[in-house]
Short mmCIF file of C-alpha atoms and ligand atoms in Angstrom, two decimals:
data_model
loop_
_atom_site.label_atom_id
_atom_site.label_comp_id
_atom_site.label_asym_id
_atom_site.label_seq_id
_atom_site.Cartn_x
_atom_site.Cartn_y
_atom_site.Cartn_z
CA UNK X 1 83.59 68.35 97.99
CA UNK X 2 86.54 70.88 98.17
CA UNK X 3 85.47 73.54 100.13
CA UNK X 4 86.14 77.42 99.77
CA UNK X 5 87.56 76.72 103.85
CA UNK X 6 88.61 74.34 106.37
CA UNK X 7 88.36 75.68 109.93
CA UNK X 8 88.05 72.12 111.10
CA UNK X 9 91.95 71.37 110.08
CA UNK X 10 93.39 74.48 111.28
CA UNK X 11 91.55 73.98 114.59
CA UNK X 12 93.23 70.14 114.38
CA UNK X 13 96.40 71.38 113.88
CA UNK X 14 96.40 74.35 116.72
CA UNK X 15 94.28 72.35 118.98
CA UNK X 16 96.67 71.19 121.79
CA UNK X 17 97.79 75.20 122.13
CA UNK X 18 94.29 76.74 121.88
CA UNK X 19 92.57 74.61 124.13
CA UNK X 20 94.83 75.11 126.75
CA UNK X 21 94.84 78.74 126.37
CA UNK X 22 90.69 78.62 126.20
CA UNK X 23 90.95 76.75 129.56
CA UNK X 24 93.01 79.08 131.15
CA UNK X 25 91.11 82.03 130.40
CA UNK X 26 88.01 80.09 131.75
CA UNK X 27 89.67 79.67 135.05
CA UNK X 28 90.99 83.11 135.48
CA UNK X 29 87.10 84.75 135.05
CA UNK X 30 89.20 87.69 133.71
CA UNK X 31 86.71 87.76 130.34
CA UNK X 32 86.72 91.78 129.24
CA UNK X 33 90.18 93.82 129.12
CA UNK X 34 92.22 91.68 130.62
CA UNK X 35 95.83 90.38 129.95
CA UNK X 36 94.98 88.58 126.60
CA UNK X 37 93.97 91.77 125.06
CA UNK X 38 96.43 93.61 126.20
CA UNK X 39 98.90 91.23 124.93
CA UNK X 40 97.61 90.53 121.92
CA UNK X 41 97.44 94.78 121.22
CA UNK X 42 101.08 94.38 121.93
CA UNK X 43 102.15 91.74 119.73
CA UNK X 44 100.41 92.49 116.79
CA UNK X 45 101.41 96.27 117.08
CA UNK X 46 105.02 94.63 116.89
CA UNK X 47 103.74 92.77 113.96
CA UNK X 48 102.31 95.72 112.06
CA UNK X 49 105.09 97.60 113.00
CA UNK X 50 102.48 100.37 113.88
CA UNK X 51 102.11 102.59 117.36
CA UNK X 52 98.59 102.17 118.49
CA UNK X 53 96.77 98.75 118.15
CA UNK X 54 93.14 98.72 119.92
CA UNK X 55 91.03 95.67 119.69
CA UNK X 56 87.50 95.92 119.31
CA UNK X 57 84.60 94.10 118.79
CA UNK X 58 84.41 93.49 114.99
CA UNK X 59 85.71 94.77 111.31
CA UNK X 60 82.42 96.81 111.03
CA UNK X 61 83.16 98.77 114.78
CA UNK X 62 86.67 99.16 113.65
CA UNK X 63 85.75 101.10 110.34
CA UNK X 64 82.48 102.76 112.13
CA UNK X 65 84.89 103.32 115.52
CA UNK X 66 87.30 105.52 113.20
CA UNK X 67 84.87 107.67 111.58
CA UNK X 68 83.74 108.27 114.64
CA UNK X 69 86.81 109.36 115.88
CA UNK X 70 87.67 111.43 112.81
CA UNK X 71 84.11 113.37 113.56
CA UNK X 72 82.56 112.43 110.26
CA UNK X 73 78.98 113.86 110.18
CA UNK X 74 75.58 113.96 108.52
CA UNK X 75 76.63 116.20 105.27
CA UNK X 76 80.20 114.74 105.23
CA UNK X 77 81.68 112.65 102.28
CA UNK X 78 83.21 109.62 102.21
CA UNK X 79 84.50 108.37 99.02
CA UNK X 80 84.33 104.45 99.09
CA UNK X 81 84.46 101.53 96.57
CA UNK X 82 81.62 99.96 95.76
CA UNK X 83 82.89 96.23 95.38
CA UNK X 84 83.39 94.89 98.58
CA UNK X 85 81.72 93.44 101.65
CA UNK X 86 78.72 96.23 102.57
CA UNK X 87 80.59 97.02 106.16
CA UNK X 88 82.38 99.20 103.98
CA UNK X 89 79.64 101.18 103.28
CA UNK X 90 77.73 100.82 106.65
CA UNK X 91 80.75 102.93 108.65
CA UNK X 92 79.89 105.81 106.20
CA UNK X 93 75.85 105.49 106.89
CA UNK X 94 76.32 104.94 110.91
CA UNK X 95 77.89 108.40 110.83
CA UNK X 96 75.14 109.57 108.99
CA UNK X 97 77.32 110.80 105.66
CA UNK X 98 77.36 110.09 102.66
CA UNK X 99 78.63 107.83 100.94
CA UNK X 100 80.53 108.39 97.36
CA UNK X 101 81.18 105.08 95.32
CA UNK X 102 83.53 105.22 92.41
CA UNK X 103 84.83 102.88 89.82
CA UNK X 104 87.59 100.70 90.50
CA UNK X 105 90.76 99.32 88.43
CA UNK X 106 89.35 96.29 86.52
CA UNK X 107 92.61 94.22 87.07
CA UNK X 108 93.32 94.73 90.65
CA UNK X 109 89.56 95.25 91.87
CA UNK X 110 90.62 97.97 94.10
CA UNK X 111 89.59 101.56 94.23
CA UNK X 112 90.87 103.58 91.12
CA UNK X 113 92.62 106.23 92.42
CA UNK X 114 92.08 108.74 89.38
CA UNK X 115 87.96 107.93 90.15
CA UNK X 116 88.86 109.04 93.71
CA UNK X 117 90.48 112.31 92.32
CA UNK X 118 87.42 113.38 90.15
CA UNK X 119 85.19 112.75 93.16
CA UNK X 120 86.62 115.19 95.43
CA UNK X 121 84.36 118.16 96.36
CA UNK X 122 84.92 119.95 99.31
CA UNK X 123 82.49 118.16 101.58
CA UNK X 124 84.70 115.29 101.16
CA UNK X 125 86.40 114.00 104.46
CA UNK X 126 87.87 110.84 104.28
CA UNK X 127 88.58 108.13 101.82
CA UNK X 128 87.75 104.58 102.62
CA UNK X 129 90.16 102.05 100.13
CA UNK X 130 89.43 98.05 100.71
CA UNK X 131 92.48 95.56 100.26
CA UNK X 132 90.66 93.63 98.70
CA UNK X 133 90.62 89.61 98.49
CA UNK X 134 94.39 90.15 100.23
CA UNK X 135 95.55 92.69 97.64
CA UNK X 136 97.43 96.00 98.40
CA UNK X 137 94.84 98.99 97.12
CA UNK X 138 96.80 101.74 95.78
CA UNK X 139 97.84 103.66 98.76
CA UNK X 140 100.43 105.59 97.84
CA UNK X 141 99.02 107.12 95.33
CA UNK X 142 96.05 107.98 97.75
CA UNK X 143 98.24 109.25 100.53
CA UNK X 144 99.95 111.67 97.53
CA UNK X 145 96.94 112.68 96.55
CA UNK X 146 95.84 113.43 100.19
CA UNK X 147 98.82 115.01 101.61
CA UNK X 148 98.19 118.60 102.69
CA UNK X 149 94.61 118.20 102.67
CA UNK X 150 92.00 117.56 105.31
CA UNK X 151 90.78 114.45 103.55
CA UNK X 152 91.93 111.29 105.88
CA UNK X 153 92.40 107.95 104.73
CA UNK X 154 90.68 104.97 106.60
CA UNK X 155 92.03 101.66 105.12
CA UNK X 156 89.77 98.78 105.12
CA UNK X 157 92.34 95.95 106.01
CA UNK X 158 89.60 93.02 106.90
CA UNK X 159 90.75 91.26 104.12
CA UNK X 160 95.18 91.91 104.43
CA UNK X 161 96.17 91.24 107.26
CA UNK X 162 99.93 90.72 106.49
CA UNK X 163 100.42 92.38 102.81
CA UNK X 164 102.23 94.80 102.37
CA UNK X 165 103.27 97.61 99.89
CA UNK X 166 107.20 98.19 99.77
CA UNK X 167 107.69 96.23 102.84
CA UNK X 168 105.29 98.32 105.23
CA UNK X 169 101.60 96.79 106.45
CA UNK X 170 98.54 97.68 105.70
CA UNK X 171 96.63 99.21 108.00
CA UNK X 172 99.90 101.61 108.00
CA UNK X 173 99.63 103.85 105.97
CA UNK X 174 96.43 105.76 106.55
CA UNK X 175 95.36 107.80 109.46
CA UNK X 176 93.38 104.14 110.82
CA UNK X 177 93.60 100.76 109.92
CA UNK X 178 90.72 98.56 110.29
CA UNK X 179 91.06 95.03 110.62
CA UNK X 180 88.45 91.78 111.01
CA UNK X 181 89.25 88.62 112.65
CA UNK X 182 86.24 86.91 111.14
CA UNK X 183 86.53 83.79 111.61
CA UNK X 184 87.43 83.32 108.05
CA UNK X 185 89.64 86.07 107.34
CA UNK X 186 93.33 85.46 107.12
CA UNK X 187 93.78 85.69 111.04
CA UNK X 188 90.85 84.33 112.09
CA UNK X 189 89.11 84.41 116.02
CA UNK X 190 86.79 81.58 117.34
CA UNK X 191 83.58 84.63 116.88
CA UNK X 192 83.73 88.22 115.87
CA UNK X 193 86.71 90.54 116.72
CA UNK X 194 88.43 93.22 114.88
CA UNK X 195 91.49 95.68 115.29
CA UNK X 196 92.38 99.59 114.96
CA UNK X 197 95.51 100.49 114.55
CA UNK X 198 96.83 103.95 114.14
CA UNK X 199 100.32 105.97 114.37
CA UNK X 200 98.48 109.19 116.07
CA UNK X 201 98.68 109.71 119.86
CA UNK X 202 95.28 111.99 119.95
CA UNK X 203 92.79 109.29 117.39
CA UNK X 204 94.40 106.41 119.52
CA UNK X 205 93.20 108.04 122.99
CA UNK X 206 90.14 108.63 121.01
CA UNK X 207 89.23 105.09 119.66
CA UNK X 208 90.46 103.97 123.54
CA UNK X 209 87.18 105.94 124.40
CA UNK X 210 85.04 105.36 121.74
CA UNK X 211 85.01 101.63 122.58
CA UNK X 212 84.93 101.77 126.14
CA UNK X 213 81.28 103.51 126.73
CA UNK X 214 83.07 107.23 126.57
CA UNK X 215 84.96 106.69 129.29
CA UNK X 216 88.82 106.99 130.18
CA UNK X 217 88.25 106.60 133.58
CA UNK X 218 85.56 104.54 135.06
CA UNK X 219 82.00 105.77 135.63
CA UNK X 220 83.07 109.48 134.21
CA UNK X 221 81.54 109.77 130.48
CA UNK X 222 82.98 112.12 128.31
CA UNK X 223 82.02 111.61 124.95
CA UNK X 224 79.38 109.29 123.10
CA UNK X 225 80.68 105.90 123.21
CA UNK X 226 80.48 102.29 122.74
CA UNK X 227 80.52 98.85 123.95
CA UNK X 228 82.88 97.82 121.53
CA UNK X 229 85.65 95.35 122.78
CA UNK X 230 87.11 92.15 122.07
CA UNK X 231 86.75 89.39 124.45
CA UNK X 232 89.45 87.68 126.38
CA UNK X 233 88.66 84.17 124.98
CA UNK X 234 89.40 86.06 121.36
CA UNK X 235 92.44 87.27 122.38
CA UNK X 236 93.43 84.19 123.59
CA UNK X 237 93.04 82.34 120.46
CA UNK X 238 94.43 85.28 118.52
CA UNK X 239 97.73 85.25 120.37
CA UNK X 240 98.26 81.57 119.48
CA UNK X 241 97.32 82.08 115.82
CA UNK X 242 99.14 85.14 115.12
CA UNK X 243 102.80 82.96 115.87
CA UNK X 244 101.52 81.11 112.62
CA UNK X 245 99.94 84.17 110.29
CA UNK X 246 102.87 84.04 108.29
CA UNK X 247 103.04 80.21 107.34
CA UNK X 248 99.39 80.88 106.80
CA UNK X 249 99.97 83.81 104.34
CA UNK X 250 102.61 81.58 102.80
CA UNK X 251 101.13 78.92 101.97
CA UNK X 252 97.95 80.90 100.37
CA UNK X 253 101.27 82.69 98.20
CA UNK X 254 101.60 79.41 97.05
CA UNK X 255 98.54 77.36 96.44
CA UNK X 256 97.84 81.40 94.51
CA UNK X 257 101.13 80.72 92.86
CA UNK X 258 100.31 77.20 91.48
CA UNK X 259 97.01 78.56 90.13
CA UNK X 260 98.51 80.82 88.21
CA UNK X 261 101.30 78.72 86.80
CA UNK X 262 99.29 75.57 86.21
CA UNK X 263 95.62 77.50 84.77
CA UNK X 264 95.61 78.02 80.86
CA UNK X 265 92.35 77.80 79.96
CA UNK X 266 92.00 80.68 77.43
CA UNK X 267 88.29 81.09 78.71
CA UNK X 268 89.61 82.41 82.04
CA UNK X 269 91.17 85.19 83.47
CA UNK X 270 93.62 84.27 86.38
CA UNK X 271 94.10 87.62 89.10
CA UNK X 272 96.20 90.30 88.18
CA UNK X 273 99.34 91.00 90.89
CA UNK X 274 100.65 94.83 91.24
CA UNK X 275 104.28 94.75 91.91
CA UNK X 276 105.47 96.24 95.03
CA UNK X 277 102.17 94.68 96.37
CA UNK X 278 102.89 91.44 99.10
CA UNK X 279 99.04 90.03 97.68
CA UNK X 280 97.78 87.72 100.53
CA UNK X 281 95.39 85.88 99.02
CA UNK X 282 92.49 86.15 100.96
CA UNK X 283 90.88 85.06 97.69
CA UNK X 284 91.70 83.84 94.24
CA UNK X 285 89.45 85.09 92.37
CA UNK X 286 88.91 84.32 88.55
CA UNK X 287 87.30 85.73 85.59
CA UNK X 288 85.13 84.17 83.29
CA UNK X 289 82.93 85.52 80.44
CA UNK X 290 80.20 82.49 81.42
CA UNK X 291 81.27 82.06 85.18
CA UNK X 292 77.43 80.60 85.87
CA UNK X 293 78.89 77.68 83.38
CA UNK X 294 82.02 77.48 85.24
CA UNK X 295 80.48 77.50 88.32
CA UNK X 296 78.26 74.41 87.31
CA UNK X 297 81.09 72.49 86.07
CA UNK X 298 83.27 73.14 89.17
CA UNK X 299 80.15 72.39 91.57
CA UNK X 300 79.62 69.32 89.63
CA UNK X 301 83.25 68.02 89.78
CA UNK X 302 83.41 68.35 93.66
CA UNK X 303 84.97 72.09 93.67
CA UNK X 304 83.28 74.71 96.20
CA UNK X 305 83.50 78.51 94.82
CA UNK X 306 81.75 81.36 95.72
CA UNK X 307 81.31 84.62 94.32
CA UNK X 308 82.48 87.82 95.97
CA UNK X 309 80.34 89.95 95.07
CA UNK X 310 77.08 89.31 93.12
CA UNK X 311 75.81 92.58 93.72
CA UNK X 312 77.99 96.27 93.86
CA UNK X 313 76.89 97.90 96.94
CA UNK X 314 75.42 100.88 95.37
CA UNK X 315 72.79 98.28 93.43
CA UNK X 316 72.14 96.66 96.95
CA UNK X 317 68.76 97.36 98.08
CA UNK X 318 69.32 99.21 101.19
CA UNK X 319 71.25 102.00 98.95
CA UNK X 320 69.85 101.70 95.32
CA UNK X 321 67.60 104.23 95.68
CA UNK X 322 70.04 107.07 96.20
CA UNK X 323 72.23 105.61 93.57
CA UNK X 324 69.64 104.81 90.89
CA UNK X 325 71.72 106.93 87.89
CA UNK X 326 75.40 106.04 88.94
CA UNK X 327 77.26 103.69 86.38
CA UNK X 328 80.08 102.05 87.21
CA UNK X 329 81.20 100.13 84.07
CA UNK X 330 84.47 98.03 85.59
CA UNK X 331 82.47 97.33 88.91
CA UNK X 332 79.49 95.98 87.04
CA UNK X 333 81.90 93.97 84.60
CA UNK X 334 83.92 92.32 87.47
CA UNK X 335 80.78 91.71 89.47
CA UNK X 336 79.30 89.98 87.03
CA UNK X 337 82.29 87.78 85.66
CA UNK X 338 84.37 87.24 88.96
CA UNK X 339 84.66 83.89 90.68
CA UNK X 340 86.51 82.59 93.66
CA UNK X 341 87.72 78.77 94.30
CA UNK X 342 89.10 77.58 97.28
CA UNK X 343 91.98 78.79 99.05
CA UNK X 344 93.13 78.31 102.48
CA UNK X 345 96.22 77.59 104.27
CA UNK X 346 95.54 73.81 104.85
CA UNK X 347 94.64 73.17 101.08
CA UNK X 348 97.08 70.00 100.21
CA UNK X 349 98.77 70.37 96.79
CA UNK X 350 97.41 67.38 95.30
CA UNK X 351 93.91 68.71 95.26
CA UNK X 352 95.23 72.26 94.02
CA UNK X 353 96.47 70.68 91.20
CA UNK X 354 93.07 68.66 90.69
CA UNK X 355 91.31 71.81 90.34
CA UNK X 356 93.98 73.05 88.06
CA UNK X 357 93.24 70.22 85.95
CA UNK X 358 89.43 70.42 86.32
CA UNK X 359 89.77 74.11 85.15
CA UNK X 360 91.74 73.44 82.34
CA UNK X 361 89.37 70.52 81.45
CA UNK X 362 86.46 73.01 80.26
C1 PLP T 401 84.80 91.00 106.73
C2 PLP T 401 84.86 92.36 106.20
C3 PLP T 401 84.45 93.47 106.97
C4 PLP T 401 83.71 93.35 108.27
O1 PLP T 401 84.29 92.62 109.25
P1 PLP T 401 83.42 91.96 110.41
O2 PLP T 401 84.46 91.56 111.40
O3 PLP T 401 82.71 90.79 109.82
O4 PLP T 401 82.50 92.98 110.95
C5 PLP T 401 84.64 94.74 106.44
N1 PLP T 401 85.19 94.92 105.23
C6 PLP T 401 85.57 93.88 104.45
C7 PLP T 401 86.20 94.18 103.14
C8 PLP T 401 85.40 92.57 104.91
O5 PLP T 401 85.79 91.56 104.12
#
């Protein structure tokens, strides 16, 4: 079976390096904000090309982490799209605001920012846009639309680490970026980890609190905090893998690049790519008018897929109830067409072109 990914053969090929990094952490009992962390901030904040880069313990703390930090509150709005992973959605709730889903663009599955416009009220606080399955959201056209406001923008980057839109990251352009290091996210830790990054002095000092208990200096608690923090042994591994994020990213491009090329089966829809958008390929992602039937027939001939995601999060049960007469036509479409076959750095071109073939076969 092909699967959708193959930790095993990137841990092959990095083993020699991350092993010997593990061990060393082992032996220097330094396990909680120690050097690898600090390191790590460092180089990716080179990487991102960003000021501030704070590790903490996971995507979902990053995205909770900077609403916290923006003081979103119980009456606030946050205007969000409703296909993607829930974490998304659970910042918003943690603060105790609202959530506002709207539509998104039916080609690039990413927040539509003309949904976003009509949504504004004036309880509205922040925007939250998801680059979704490695695909740059349309965040200049938020940030335009934002400019001289108080609305923020919180960018969920779990899914982009790497793309970028006219040369600059993601994760740049809003007042945070929130990353995930999930293990199977494009830069992916040994457990959970995630990453805030942020160009202003006063949120920065802020998330530096928010994760550590409250506290800039020890035992003295200023504010309501956390225990949010990533772990030495992450950092470790993270340092080794980021030398290697862009041969990663590259050869998603293209295995994404061959798909689209080598898949004419007029049943299927292959994904859309804005220009100006460096797509990462977190996913490839197909459509299909019967994509059960596809699915069988891929299953069937050996080929993992998976589909991200069955269910909007406003139908979810946890938030249906508040959300029982919104209708989101293009979320509901995508959701219920969308399929995603493997893709993953270590995916050898003769079984790309296999599934190519199978695809075509149908
Ligand atoms: C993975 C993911 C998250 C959450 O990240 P964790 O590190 O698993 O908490 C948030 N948003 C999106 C879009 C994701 O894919």
């Amino acid at each position: 079976m092909i699967p959708m990914v193959d930790l095993k053969a990137q841990q092959n090929m990095l083993a020699g390096e991350i092993n010997t990094e593990v061990l060393k952490v082992l032996d220097s009992t330094k396990f909680i904000l120690g050097p690898n962390v600090n390191n790590f901030e460092n180089e990716v904040k080179d990487y991102l090309k960003v000021k501030y880069a704070h590790t903490v313990a996971s995507g979902t703390d990053a995205l909770h982490l900077s609403l916290a930090a923006l003081d979103i509150n119980p009456g606030d709005e946050v205007i969000t799209t409703p296909f993607s992973f829930i974490s998304t959605a659970w910042a918003i709730t943690y603060c105790g605001a609202t959530p506002v889903f709207v539509d998104i663009n039916p080609k690039t599955f990413n927040i539509d920012p003309l949904q976003v416009e009509k949504a504004i009220t004036n309880k509205t606080r922040a925007i939250i846009p998801v680059h979704l399955f490695g695909q740059t959201a349309d965040i200049q056209q938020l940030q335009l639309m934002t400019k001289n406001t108080k609305i923020s923008i919180v960018e969920d980057c779990a899914q982009s680490f790497g793309a970028k839109v006219n040369n600059i990251q993601t994760g740049c352009f809003g007042d945070f970026g929130c990353f995930s290091f999930f293990p199977s996210k494009n830069l992916g830790a040994y457990g959970d980890g995630g990453l805030i990054v942020t160009n202003n002095s006063k949120l920065s000092e802020k998330i530096l609190m928010l994760r550590n208990h409250g506290s800039k200096k020890r035992y003295h608690h200023n504010i309501v905090g956390y225990n949010s923090r990533l772990d030495e042994i992450q950092a470790a591994i993270l340092r080794v893998k980021l030398k290697y994020i862009d041969e990663f990213n590259n050869s998603r491009k293209n295995i994404a690049n061959i798909y689209t090329t080598n898949i004419n089966n007029k049943k299927i829809t292959t994904p859309h790519k804005s220009q100006n958008s460096d797509h990462v390929y977190h996913q490839y992602t197909l459509l299909a008018d019967d994509r059960n039937l596809l699915q069988e027939f891929l299953t069937k001939n050996n080929i993992s897929t998976a589909i991200y995601y069955p269910i909007p999060i406003h139908k979810q049960e946890v938030y249906k109830k508040n959300y029982g007469n919104i209708f989101l036509p293009n979320t509901e479409m995508i959701a219920n067409s969308c399929l995603s076959i493997p893709i993953y750095p270590e995916l050898i071109e003769e079984k790309v072109n296999f599934i190519c073939k199978t695809i075509n076969s149908m």
